[in-house]
Amino acid sequence: MSSNSFAYNEQSAGGEATELGQEATSTISPSGAFGLFSSDLKKNEDLKQMLESNKDSAKLDAMKRIVGMIAKGKNASELFPAVVKNVASKNIEIKKLVYVYLVRYAEEQQDLALLSISTFQRALKDPNQLIRASALRVLSSIRVPIIVPIMMLAIKEASADLSPYVRKNAAHAIQKLYSLDPDQKEMLIEVIEKLLKDKSTLVAGSVVMAFEEVCPDRIDLIHKNYRKLCNLLVDVEEWGQVVIIHMLTRYARTQFVSPWKEGDGLEDNEKNFYESDDEQKEKADKRKAYAMDPDHRLLIRNTKPLLQSRNAAVVMAVAQLYWHIAPKSETGVISKSLVRLLRSNREVQYIVLQNIATMSIQRKGMFEPYLKSFYVRSTDPTMIKTLKLEILTNLANEANISTLLREFQTYVKSQDKQFAAATIQTIGRCATNISEVTDTCLNGLVCLLSNRDEIVVAESVVVIKKLLQMQPAQHGEIIKHMAKLLDSITVPVARASILWLIGENCERVPKIAPDVLRKTAKSFTSEDDLVKLQILNLGAKLYLTNSKQTKLLTQYILNLGKYDQNYDIRDRTRFIRQLIVPNEKSGALSKYAKKIFLAQKPAPLLESPFKDRDHFQLGTLSHTLNTKATGYLELSNWPEVAPDPSVRNVEVIELAKEWTPAGKAKKENSVKKFYSESEEEEDSSDSSSDSESGSGSESGELGESGEERDSSEDSSEDSSSGQDSESESESGVQSKRAAKKNSKPKGKSGCEDGEKENEKSKTSESSNAESSSIEESSSDSESESDSESEAESRRVAKVSTPVFVPMKSHVLLHRMSGKGLAASYYFPRQPCIFGDKMVSVQITLNNTTDQKIENIHIGEKKLPMGMQMHVFNPVDSLEPEGSITVSMGIDFCDSTQTASFQLCTKDDCFSVSIQPPVGELLLPVAMSEKDFKKEQGMLTGMNETSAIIVAAPQNFTPSVILQKVVNVANVGAVPSGQDNIQRFAAKTVHSGSLMLVTVELKEGSTAQLIINTEKTVIGSVLLRELKPVLSQG
Amino acid sequence: MIHSLFLINSSGDIFLEKHWKSVVSRSVCDYFFEAQERATEAENVPPVIPTPHHYLLSVYRHKIFFVAVIQTEVPPLFVIEFLHRVVDTFQDYFGVTNVGDQLPTGQLSVVPWRRTGVKYTNNEAYFDVIEEIDAIIDKSGSTVTAEIQGVIDACVKLTGMPDLTLSFMNPRLLDDVSFHPCVRFKRWESERILSFIPPDGNFRLLSYHVSAQNLVAIPVYVKHSISFRDSSSLGRFEITVGPKQTMGKAIEGVTVASQMPRGVLNMSLTPSQGTHTFDPVTKMLSWDVGKINPQKLPSLKGTMSLQAGASKPDENPTINLQFKIQQLAISGLKVNRLDMYGEKYKPFKGIKYMTKAGRFQVRT
């Protein structure tokens, strides 16, 4: 202990000095910050006391100081026991800070940390979603392996939480648990799979992030969610957008065929001249055959608006998506946005310029119009300057080179010499790339040889050497000039380059070369190693071509080299001597010495360092570093043949399941989105909805937006227009499709309904009402939204959402009697999209045979008078073990009469029938208690039926009654001011007559059940059905 | 994604650290210090530094390095943009009156960028249209490149959930735009109207770029004569700033800054107005000119003393100019109207225009 605290104090004393001047920005009171050894000890004592005090303010103060210590990197671990006691504090501020502390130190103090776990477990059940979320966050951040099972459980539960915010945090926790214990992978993938289905924009980004960390190779989990993700994308928060776009880029490269036409990659579009006409025609045919997968198009289309994002990372993500998966002709749109980012901070510029550099090599055309945006300013940091220069070089062509060279002249004069040197390299590259200006550039560079700055001269020499190497014939003059430079220039690379040049061309400058050798022989010992090697080379070459004049000089140099300190030079000396000086021991090689030394050497290629860098996905860390970073996910090549696109089709059944609460407490709550839709029922066949401007009715849309906009009444007016047109068009497409297909439920409104329903059941249970703003505001707004839909539908009563949807399905056709075809139906309790007066029915068809069943459709109908039926679209074929859910609508005319019809396959017809339970002939209605009483007052006498029920008291709690009633009938709960009375309201589907149900508790475990309705027949049937249910135990 | 964050001040002290996963030792910053040393200047420190086990991604603002420690592949802009947002938040939080008392409360709202239950007694919405001219002017005074970048900054203090629309007289001027997430993109695409539920308080509604077809009016010119002579250790220096195309508005807040060549030891200058300084260490000349009076153009002239014996500098310094013009958007952009829906009260609305120099350089 004592040694511990000693270490701590020493460390903190060291830390104190560094925090000078930072106090102003710290949350921590600076008093006594410069404590000496002793006062520091005291300070901790005093913190402990504060933490044990019973005043929250003292505790809060202490926690602030402690968190401050952590932030400064000081050791505060000895306070652990004192801090952890406060984990259950009622004060939320203290709680938050204790959480911060725990996350930092739990790993070091595992045993003590375990004391806090039960608090978190309790907090995970807190009615406040913020507390649930933060408890999960801390629990998953405590890296104590022993609690892995607890974390796993918590994540599972949170992933089914009503609050999307908590579910988002569940997705975050997945990654943390995975890094703590990779063995949990399989279970975590299950959670990821579930969360991927989530329709909340809040969750989407986080779960995809988890997916990328835990199981990026499980592309199969994405299929069914692909279209949803594309459609949600605009409304996901910025950071989520980045992650999703990167993931979808990889996805697209595995699932779609290349949209790039052959020869497209060539910037110059040079047609192969010798290509025969036939071949060309063949190619053209291939081209014609390509049709982009609608899903591929969907992704490209839906990401485009994000180029306008204020977030540089989002813009870059879209840019790389276009680069990697869009047809080449469409990639152009990204240039403008990328250029826009160049106005941003230097770090953003740095990354963006790197990516532009890579792109501009392959596709000059994209950035040529923005040439001037890459002009260098003297205030740019050097790294930015050199990147801009790189891009300018890539963009240089015959047309703009003269302008560029003028610009380069300014750069060469820059005070930033490193940049000036880079400019010279650039001029060299332009000279080799564009033959028209080679001579101009060379002359310019030669002029630079008389520059005062040595770095500039040296760089010029090096570049000239490379240029001359490419066309050695006619440049004797320049070589002579360079030979003179040798007297003045000291930079080793430049001296070495000159020597090499003279050596290579020694026969063209026969007078100068030996003289240069003479001079350098004199200075040999004081030269840089690099230069020494070149002197040796020069000597060797001269010895071979002009031994008369240089034999002795060369031998002198070889002798110097023999005793050089550097072994490389000694080595080289020995090697050269053996080769060029013939003696009896020298082998066969010396015969070829001249060939070896004076061989034609290939000219160096002056290439961009960004060439081929796009084999890394653009926008990634790996691309920036030009090496594969840890965890880099390879972008696959386009498949030759696209994998089955139908894997992305989403069956209606999934939708139905989504709306339906799985159990009493765990209900999926979808979130309020601002503009987009979470529609999942994109249909298989025709999602090619290229038409951006959707028309068609939007009635569902209006109601929804009214609800989404917080409670303001006026919002209805503008929400119709203010509703982002993205979703308008989508819904337009959707409704058109629905109209065409006539076989789908109204996905959108259905989904929203499900949401409201959840809220309502929750608030009416009111046992654990959310105290958070999000839930409240939405349930507040509910009534408004309802009033709007009422106004629209011009009905007496406004339809609300079902409180509960029983999953009970009824057998329509048993597999034994259906020759392997089984069919069941259930009532989704959604307003029917096929007609106002119809009841929605969902039919699930199962193929239990081992053969395809083809052409499943409805044949002859035998319906009672007035009854109508909207059949589902024929199912072309159903695979063995396959199952499909289809929707139909039946107008039962508010009666419980049976609808009989034939269910046919290609070969057989089976007679089946549906008889609706009376409770399914209703649609729930929202009304106030006052309205209820008023309506009830008008439906007395003949219109009222009642019964007395006897049951145990535990069956008469409000929640039990609610549950039982809504299980039987699709009615809406009416808020009640009296504890002993519960009211429910609904209307009949066909005629819209009200159906009012009242349960009034009496003394002695009895209750009165009253039903008021004009439709006395179904009223009394309903009474008959409800009575036994309510009295049951 | 981000493992840890270190804040390093200009004297190289790590004064704050935060770890989101297990603790990464401070010593990882040594790699950063090495890179910093190599870069000599702070702004040349590479934003991405690979180390054997981590990657260090950093941003430099307010003379502080924000160094994020990363372990695996991540889009670097993701981290960089995030760090900049962190700095923005710090600025907001620590900004005017030191530290807020209240810890920030986590809030969840239906409209993610706007808190619920906003109430004001005075409801006001102010919009500032600010345009910046980025230009490079060559020696002879002709424009090498010039473009206009604009922003609309808003300060909206409105009760409830107002829904605003803002329209322009000449939206076609806007060539490239980027929006605050509150702006409905499709509405812009189809009608060229900005329709949005604003965040509460200050925010940047829109950034835009004016289309390149429109020639950019350059409101100022700089006449300069800077000469070094080989033989003498004295050089001559004279610059004059004058108005060019100002649409009749006054040019204010003019400052001139120039990085002089290393060979310049000192300068002895007399301004016709304003104050000037020359730092012999950094060789930075700055002249705070103030307002330009077209009748009497401001000038700065005098001599430069050069290092004796040294050859004359190759290059002439570039001049960086700052200025402001009130009540003018140089592109001619004009707001047509601002309407509010969704709330009943009548808000007070205000629009202000301003033109500024952005990166405005004159080569000499």
Short mmCIF file of N, CA and C in Angstrom, two decimals, chain A residues 160-275:
data_model
loop_
_atom_site.label_atom_id
_atom_site.label_comp_id
_atom_site.label_asym_id
_atom_site.label_seq_id
_atom_site.Cartn_x
_atom_site.Cartn_y
_atom_site.Cartn_z
N ALA A 160 -34.24 -6.40 -27.86
CA ALA A 160 -35.69 -6.47 -28.05
C ALA A 160 -36.38 -5.34 -27.31
N ASP A 161 -35.62 -4.38 -26.85
CA ASP A 161 -36.19 -3.28 -26.07
C ASP A 161 -37.15 -2.47 -26.94
N LEU A 162 -38.10 -1.82 -26.26
CA LEU A 162 -39.03 -0.97 -27.00
C LEU A 162 -38.35 0.27 -27.55
N SER A 163 -37.38 0.75 -26.81
CA SER A 163 -36.74 2.00 -27.23
C SER A 163 -35.65 1.72 -28.26
N PRO A 164 -35.75 2.38 -29.41
CA PRO A 164 -34.70 2.19 -30.42
C PRO A 164 -33.34 2.66 -29.90
N TYR A 165 -33.36 3.61 -29.00
CA TYR A 165 -32.10 4.10 -28.45
C TYR A 165 -31.40 3.00 -27.67
N VAL A 166 -32.17 2.25 -26.92
CA VAL A 166 -31.58 1.13 -26.18
C VAL A 166 -31.09 0.05 -27.15
N ARG A 167 -31.87 -0.18 -28.19
CA ARG A 167 -31.44 -1.19 -29.17
C ARG A 167 -30.14 -0.76 -29.86
N LYS A 168 -30.05 0.53 -30.10
CA LYS A 168 -28.81 1.06 -30.68
C LYS A 168 -27.63 0.72 -29.76
N ASN A 169 -27.85 0.95 -28.47
CA ASN A 169 -26.78 0.66 -27.54
C ASN A 169 -26.48 -0.83 -27.45
N ALA A 170 -27.50 -1.63 -27.68
CA ALA A 170 -27.26 -3.07 -27.71
C ALA A 170 -26.30 -3.40 -28.85
N ALA A 171 -26.50 -2.74 -29.99
CA ALA A 171 -25.61 -2.99 -31.13
C ALA A 171 -24.18 -2.57 -30.79
N HIS A 172 -24.04 -1.47 -30.08
CA HIS A 172 -22.69 -1.04 -29.68
C HIS A 172 -22.05 -2.06 -28.76
N ALA A 173 -22.88 -2.59 -27.85
CA ALA A 173 -22.36 -3.52 -26.86
C ALA A 173 -21.85 -4.80 -27.52
N ILE A 174 -22.44 -5.15 -28.66
CA ILE A 174 -22.04 -6.37 -29.35
C ILE A 174 -20.54 -6.35 -29.64
N GLN A 175 -20.08 -5.22 -30.19
CA GLN A 175 -18.67 -5.13 -30.53
C GLN A 175 -17.78 -5.26 -29.31
N LYS A 176 -18.25 -4.66 -28.21
CA LYS A 176 -17.43 -4.68 -27.00
C LYS A 176 -17.34 -6.10 -26.45
N LEU A 177 -18.47 -6.77 -26.42
CA LEU A 177 -18.45 -8.13 -25.91
C LEU A 177 -17.59 -9.01 -26.81
N TYR A 178 -17.70 -8.78 -28.09
CA TYR A 178 -16.92 -9.59 -29.02
C TYR A 178 -15.43 -9.41 -28.79
N SER A 179 -15.01 -8.19 -28.52
CA SER A 179 -13.58 -7.99 -28.30
C SER A 179 -13.15 -8.57 -26.97
N LEU A 180 -14.08 -8.66 -26.03
CA LEU A 180 -13.74 -9.24 -24.73
C LEU A 180 -13.69 -10.76 -24.83
N ASP A 181 -14.61 -11.32 -25.56
CA ASP A 181 -14.69 -12.78 -25.63
C ASP A 181 -15.16 -13.22 -27.03
N PRO A 182 -14.21 -13.45 -27.91
CA PRO A 182 -14.57 -13.81 -29.29
C PRO A 182 -15.36 -15.12 -29.38
N ASP A 183 -15.33 -15.91 -28.32
CA ASP A 183 -16.08 -17.17 -28.36
C ASP A 183 -17.59 -16.95 -28.44
N GLN A 184 -18.02 -15.74 -28.11
CA GLN A 184 -19.45 -15.46 -28.14
C GLN A 184 -19.95 -15.21 -29.56
N LYS A 185 -19.04 -15.32 -30.50
CA LYS A 185 -19.36 -14.91 -31.86
C LYS A 185 -20.71 -15.42 -32.37
N GLU A 186 -20.93 -16.72 -32.25
CA GLU A 186 -22.14 -17.27 -32.86
C GLU A 186 -23.40 -16.65 -32.28
N MET A 187 -23.39 -16.53 -30.94
CA MET A 187 -24.57 -15.96 -30.31
C MET A 187 -24.74 -14.50 -30.70
N LEU A 188 -23.62 -13.83 -30.80
CA LEU A 188 -23.70 -12.41 -31.17
C LEU A 188 -24.22 -12.24 -32.59
N ILE A 189 -23.84 -13.17 -33.44
CA ILE A 189 -24.33 -13.07 -34.82
C ILE A 189 -25.85 -13.19 -34.85
N GLU A 190 -26.37 -14.02 -33.95
CA GLU A 190 -27.84 -14.13 -33.89
C GLU A 190 -28.46 -12.79 -33.54
N VAL A 191 -27.85 -12.11 -32.58
CA VAL A 191 -28.40 -10.80 -32.20
C VAL A 191 -28.26 -9.82 -33.36
N ILE A 192 -27.12 -9.89 -34.03
CA ILE A 192 -26.91 -8.99 -35.17
C ILE A 192 -27.97 -9.25 -36.23
N GLU A 193 -28.21 -10.52 -36.46
CA GLU A 193 -29.20 -10.87 -37.47
C GLU A 193 -30.56 -10.26 -37.13
N LYS A 194 -30.88 -10.34 -35.85
CA LYS A 194 -32.16 -9.79 -35.41
C LYS A 194 -32.18 -8.27 -35.54
N LEU A 195 -31.10 -7.64 -35.11
CA LEU A 195 -31.07 -6.17 -35.15
C LEU A 195 -30.98 -5.64 -36.58
N LEU A 196 -30.43 -6.46 -37.46
CA LEU A 196 -30.38 -6.01 -38.86
C LEU A 196 -31.78 -5.84 -39.41
N LYS A 197 -32.71 -6.58 -38.84
CA LYS A 197 -34.10 -6.47 -39.32
C LYS A 197 -34.78 -5.22 -38.77
N ASP A 198 -34.17 -4.62 -37.79
CA ASP A 198 -34.76 -3.44 -37.15
C ASP A 198 -35.00 -2.35 -38.19
N LYS A 199 -36.12 -1.68 -38.04
CA LYS A 199 -36.43 -0.67 -39.05
C LYS A 199 -36.05 0.73 -38.59
N SER A 200 -35.54 0.84 -37.40
CA SER A 200 -35.22 2.17 -36.90
C SER A 200 -33.96 2.71 -37.54
N THR A 201 -34.03 3.97 -37.94
CA THR A 201 -32.83 4.60 -38.50
C THR A 201 -31.77 4.76 -37.44
N LEU A 202 -32.21 4.78 -36.20
CA LEU A 202 -31.26 4.95 -35.11
C LEU A 202 -30.38 3.71 -34.96
N VAL A 203 -30.96 2.57 -35.25
CA VAL A 203 -30.25 1.31 -35.02
C VAL A 203 -29.38 0.92 -36.21
N ALA A 204 -29.83 1.29 -37.41
CA ALA A 204 -29.21 0.76 -38.63
C ALA A 204 -27.69 0.91 -38.66
N GLY A 205 -27.21 2.13 -38.43
CA GLY A 205 -25.77 2.37 -38.52
C GLY A 205 -25.01 1.53 -37.50
N SER A 206 -25.52 1.47 -36.29
CA SER A 206 -24.81 0.78 -35.23
C SER A 206 -24.75 -0.72 -35.47
N VAL A 207 -25.83 -1.27 -35.96
CA VAL A 207 -25.81 -2.72 -36.14
C VAL A 207 -24.91 -3.09 -37.32
N VAL A 208 -24.89 -2.25 -38.34
CA VAL A 208 -24.00 -2.54 -39.46
C VAL A 208 -22.54 -2.45 -38.99
N MET A 209 -22.29 -1.52 -38.11
CA MET A 209 -20.95 -1.41 -37.53
C MET A 209 -20.59 -2.71 -36.81
N ALA A 210 -21.52 -3.21 -36.02
CA ALA A 210 -21.28 -4.47 -35.31
C ALA A 210 -21.06 -5.60 -36.31
N PHE A 211 -21.86 -5.60 -37.35
CA PHE A 211 -21.72 -6.60 -38.40
C PHE A 211 -20.31 -6.57 -38.99
N GLU A 212 -19.84 -5.36 -39.28
CA GLU A 212 -18.52 -5.22 -39.90
C GLU A 212 -17.42 -5.72 -38.97
N GLU A 213 -17.63 -5.57 -37.68
CA GLU A 213 -16.59 -5.99 -36.74
C GLU A 213 -16.65 -7.49 -36.48
N VAL A 214 -17.86 -8.00 -36.35
CA VAL A 214 -17.99 -9.38 -35.88
C VAL A 214 -18.02 -10.37 -37.05
N CYS A 215 -18.81 -10.08 -38.07
CA CYS A 215 -19.00 -11.10 -39.10
C CYS A 215 -19.12 -10.49 -40.49
N PRO A 216 -18.13 -9.72 -40.91
CA PRO A 216 -18.24 -9.04 -42.20
C PRO A 216 -18.38 -10.00 -43.38
N ASP A 217 -18.05 -11.24 -43.18
CA ASP A 217 -18.15 -12.20 -44.28
C ASP A 217 -19.55 -12.80 -44.42
N ARG A 218 -20.40 -12.51 -43.44
CA ARG A 218 -21.75 -13.10 -43.51
C ARG A 218 -22.68 -12.25 -44.38
N ILE A 219 -22.27 -12.10 -45.62
CA ILE A 219 -23.03 -11.30 -46.57
C ILE A 219 -24.48 -11.76 -46.64
N ASP A 220 -24.71 -13.03 -46.37
CA ASP A 220 -26.07 -13.57 -46.47
C ASP A 220 -27.03 -12.89 -45.50
N LEU A 221 -26.50 -12.34 -44.41
CA LEU A 221 -27.38 -11.67 -43.47
C LEU A 221 -27.89 -10.34 -44.04
N ILE A 222 -27.21 -9.84 -45.03
CA ILE A 222 -27.55 -8.53 -45.58
C ILE A 222 -28.69 -8.64 -46.60
N HIS A 223 -28.68 -9.75 -47.37
CA HIS A 223 -29.63 -9.87 -48.49
C HIS A 223 -31.00 -9.28 -48.20
N LYS A 224 -31.63 -9.84 -47.18
CA LYS A 224 -33.02 -9.48 -46.92
C LYS A 224 -33.15 -8.05 -46.43
N ASN A 225 -32.07 -7.49 -45.96
CA ASN A 225 -32.13 -6.13 -45.42
C ASN A 225 -31.58 -5.10 -46.37
N TYR A 226 -31.11 -5.60 -47.51
CA TYR A 226 -30.43 -4.71 -48.44
C TYR A 226 -31.31 -3.53 -48.87
N ARG A 227 -32.50 -3.84 -49.32
CA ARG A 227 -33.35 -2.76 -49.84
C ARG A 227 -33.76 -1.81 -48.73
N LYS A 228 -34.01 -2.38 -47.57
CA LYS A 228 -34.40 -1.53 -46.45
C LYS A 228 -33.26 -0.57 -46.12
N LEU A 229 -32.04 -1.10 -46.07
CA LEU A 229 -30.90 -0.24 -45.75
C LEU A 229 -30.75 0.87 -46.79
N CYS A 230 -30.92 0.49 -48.05
CA CYS A 230 -30.82 1.52 -49.11
C CYS A 230 -31.86 2.61 -48.88
N ASN A 231 -33.06 2.20 -48.52
CA ASN A 231 -34.13 3.18 -48.39
C ASN A 231 -34.02 4.01 -47.11
N LEU A 232 -33.46 3.43 -46.08
CA LEU A 232 -33.32 4.16 -44.82
C LEU A 232 -32.17 5.15 -44.86
N LEU A 233 -31.24 4.87 -45.73
CA LEU A 233 -29.93 5.51 -45.67
C LEU A 233 -29.97 7.02 -45.46
N VAL A 234 -30.81 7.71 -46.21
CA VAL A 234 -30.83 9.18 -46.12
C VAL A 234 -31.09 9.65 -44.69
N ASP A 235 -31.82 8.89 -43.93
CA ASP A 235 -32.23 9.35 -42.62
C ASP A 235 -31.43 8.78 -41.47
N VAL A 236 -30.49 7.94 -41.79
CA VAL A 236 -29.61 7.43 -40.75
C VAL A 236 -28.67 8.56 -40.35
N GLU A 237 -28.22 8.56 -39.08
CA GLU A 237 -27.30 9.64 -38.70
C GLU A 237 -25.99 9.50 -39.48
N GLU A 238 -25.27 10.62 -39.56
CA GLU A 238 -24.14 10.72 -40.47
C GLU A 238 -23.12 9.58 -40.32
N TRP A 239 -22.79 9.26 -39.09
CA TRP A 239 -21.73 8.28 -38.87
C TRP A 239 -22.18 6.90 -39.33
N GLY A 240 -23.45 6.63 -39.07
CA GLY A 240 -24.01 5.36 -39.54
C GLY A 240 -23.98 5.29 -41.06
N GLN A 241 -24.24 6.41 -41.70
CA GLN A 241 -24.24 6.43 -43.17
C GLN A 241 -22.89 5.97 -43.71
N VAL A 242 -21.83 6.47 -43.11
CA VAL A 242 -20.49 6.13 -43.60
C VAL A 242 -20.29 4.62 -43.54
N VAL A 243 -20.63 4.05 -42.40
CA VAL A 243 -20.40 2.62 -42.21
C VAL A 243 -21.26 1.80 -43.17
N ILE A 244 -22.51 2.20 -43.30
CA ILE A 244 -23.41 1.44 -44.16
C ILE A 244 -22.94 1.52 -45.62
N ILE A 245 -22.55 2.71 -46.04
CA ILE A 245 -22.14 2.87 -47.45
C ILE A 245 -20.91 2.01 -47.75
N HIS A 246 -19.97 2.00 -46.84
CA HIS A 246 -18.79 1.17 -47.08
C HIS A 246 -19.16 -0.31 -47.16
N MET A 247 -20.05 -0.70 -46.27
CA MET A 247 -20.44 -2.11 -46.28
C MET A 247 -21.19 -2.45 -47.58
N LEU A 248 -22.10 -1.56 -47.97
CA LEU A 248 -22.88 -1.84 -49.17
C LEU A 248 -22.00 -1.83 -50.43
N THR A 249 -20.94 -1.08 -50.39
CA THR A 249 -20.02 -1.10 -51.52
C THR A 249 -19.44 -2.50 -51.69
N ARG A 250 -19.01 -3.05 -50.58
CA ARG A 250 -18.47 -4.41 -50.65
C ARG A 250 -19.54 -5.39 -51.08
N TYR A 251 -20.73 -5.20 -50.52
CA TYR A 251 -21.83 -6.09 -50.87
C TYR A 251 -22.09 -6.07 -52.37
N ALA A 252 -22.17 -4.85 -52.91
CA ALA A 252 -22.51 -4.71 -54.34
C ALA A 252 -21.48 -5.42 -55.20
N ARG A 253 -20.24 -5.38 -54.77
CA ARG A 253 -19.20 -5.99 -55.60
C ARG A 253 -19.28 -7.52 -55.60
N THR A 254 -20.01 -8.07 -54.63
CA THR A 254 -20.15 -9.53 -54.64
C THR A 254 -21.44 -9.97 -55.31
N GLN A 255 -22.42 -9.08 -55.42
CA GLN A 255 -23.75 -9.51 -55.82
C GLN A 255 -24.17 -9.10 -57.23
N PHE A 256 -23.51 -8.09 -57.77
CA PHE A 256 -23.94 -7.61 -59.08
C PHE A 256 -22.82 -7.82 -60.09
N VAL A 257 -23.21 -7.81 -61.36
CA VAL A 257 -22.17 -7.91 -62.39
C VAL A 257 -21.67 -6.52 -62.72
N SER A 258 -20.51 -6.50 -63.32
CA SER A 258 -19.85 -5.23 -63.56
C SER A 258 -20.66 -4.33 -64.51
N PRO A 259 -20.86 -3.08 -64.12
CA PRO A 259 -21.55 -2.15 -65.02
C PRO A 259 -20.56 -1.47 -65.98
N TRP A 260 -19.29 -1.83 -65.85
CA TRP A 260 -18.28 -1.17 -66.66
C TRP A 260 -18.18 -1.85 -68.00
N LYS A 261 -18.28 -1.05 -69.03
CA LYS A 261 -18.16 -1.62 -70.35
C LYS A 261 -16.70 -1.86 -70.65
N GLU A 262 -16.48 -2.79 -71.53
CA GLU A 262 -15.10 -3.04 -71.91
C GLU A 262 -14.51 -1.82 -72.57
N GLY A 263 -13.28 -1.59 -72.27
CA GLY A 263 -12.62 -0.45 -72.89
C GLY A 263 -12.98 0.84 -72.18
N ASP A 264 -13.89 0.75 -71.26
CA ASP A 264 -14.30 1.91 -70.51
C ASP A 264 -13.19 2.42 -69.62
N GLY A 265 -12.43 1.46 -69.15
CA GLY A 265 -11.38 1.83 -68.23
C GLY A 265 -10.31 2.69 -68.87
N LEU A 266 -10.18 2.58 -70.19
CA LEU A 266 -9.14 3.35 -70.86
C LEU A 266 -9.58 4.80 -70.93
N GLU A 267 -8.77 5.63 -70.39
CA GLU A 267 -9.10 7.03 -70.36
C GLU A 267 -9.24 7.57 -71.78
N ASP A 268 -8.35 7.16 -72.62
CA ASP A 268 -8.32 7.76 -73.96
C ASP A 268 -9.35 7.14 -74.89
N ASN A 269 -9.99 6.12 -74.42
CA ASN A 269 -10.98 5.45 -75.25
C ASN A 269 -10.42 5.05 -76.60
N GLU A 270 -9.20 4.65 -76.61
CA GLU A 270 -8.61 4.25 -77.88
C GLU A 270 -9.20 2.92 -78.28
N LYS A 271 -9.78 2.91 -79.40
CA LYS A 271 -10.30 1.65 -79.92
C LYS A 271 -9.14 0.86 -80.48
N ASN A 272 -9.22 -0.40 -80.28
CA ASN A 272 -8.18 -1.20 -80.87
C ASN A 272 -8.29 -1.12 -82.39
N PHE A 273 -7.27 -0.58 -82.96
CA PHE A 273 -7.32 -0.27 -84.38
C PHE A 273 -7.46 -1.53 -85.22
N TYR A 274 -6.78 -2.55 -84.78
CA TYR A 274 -6.73 -3.78 -85.61
C TYR A 274 -7.89 -4.71 -85.33
N GLU A 275 -8.71 -4.31 -84.44
CA GLU A 275 -9.82 -5.16 -84.06
C GLU A 275 -10.73 -5.33 -85.28
#
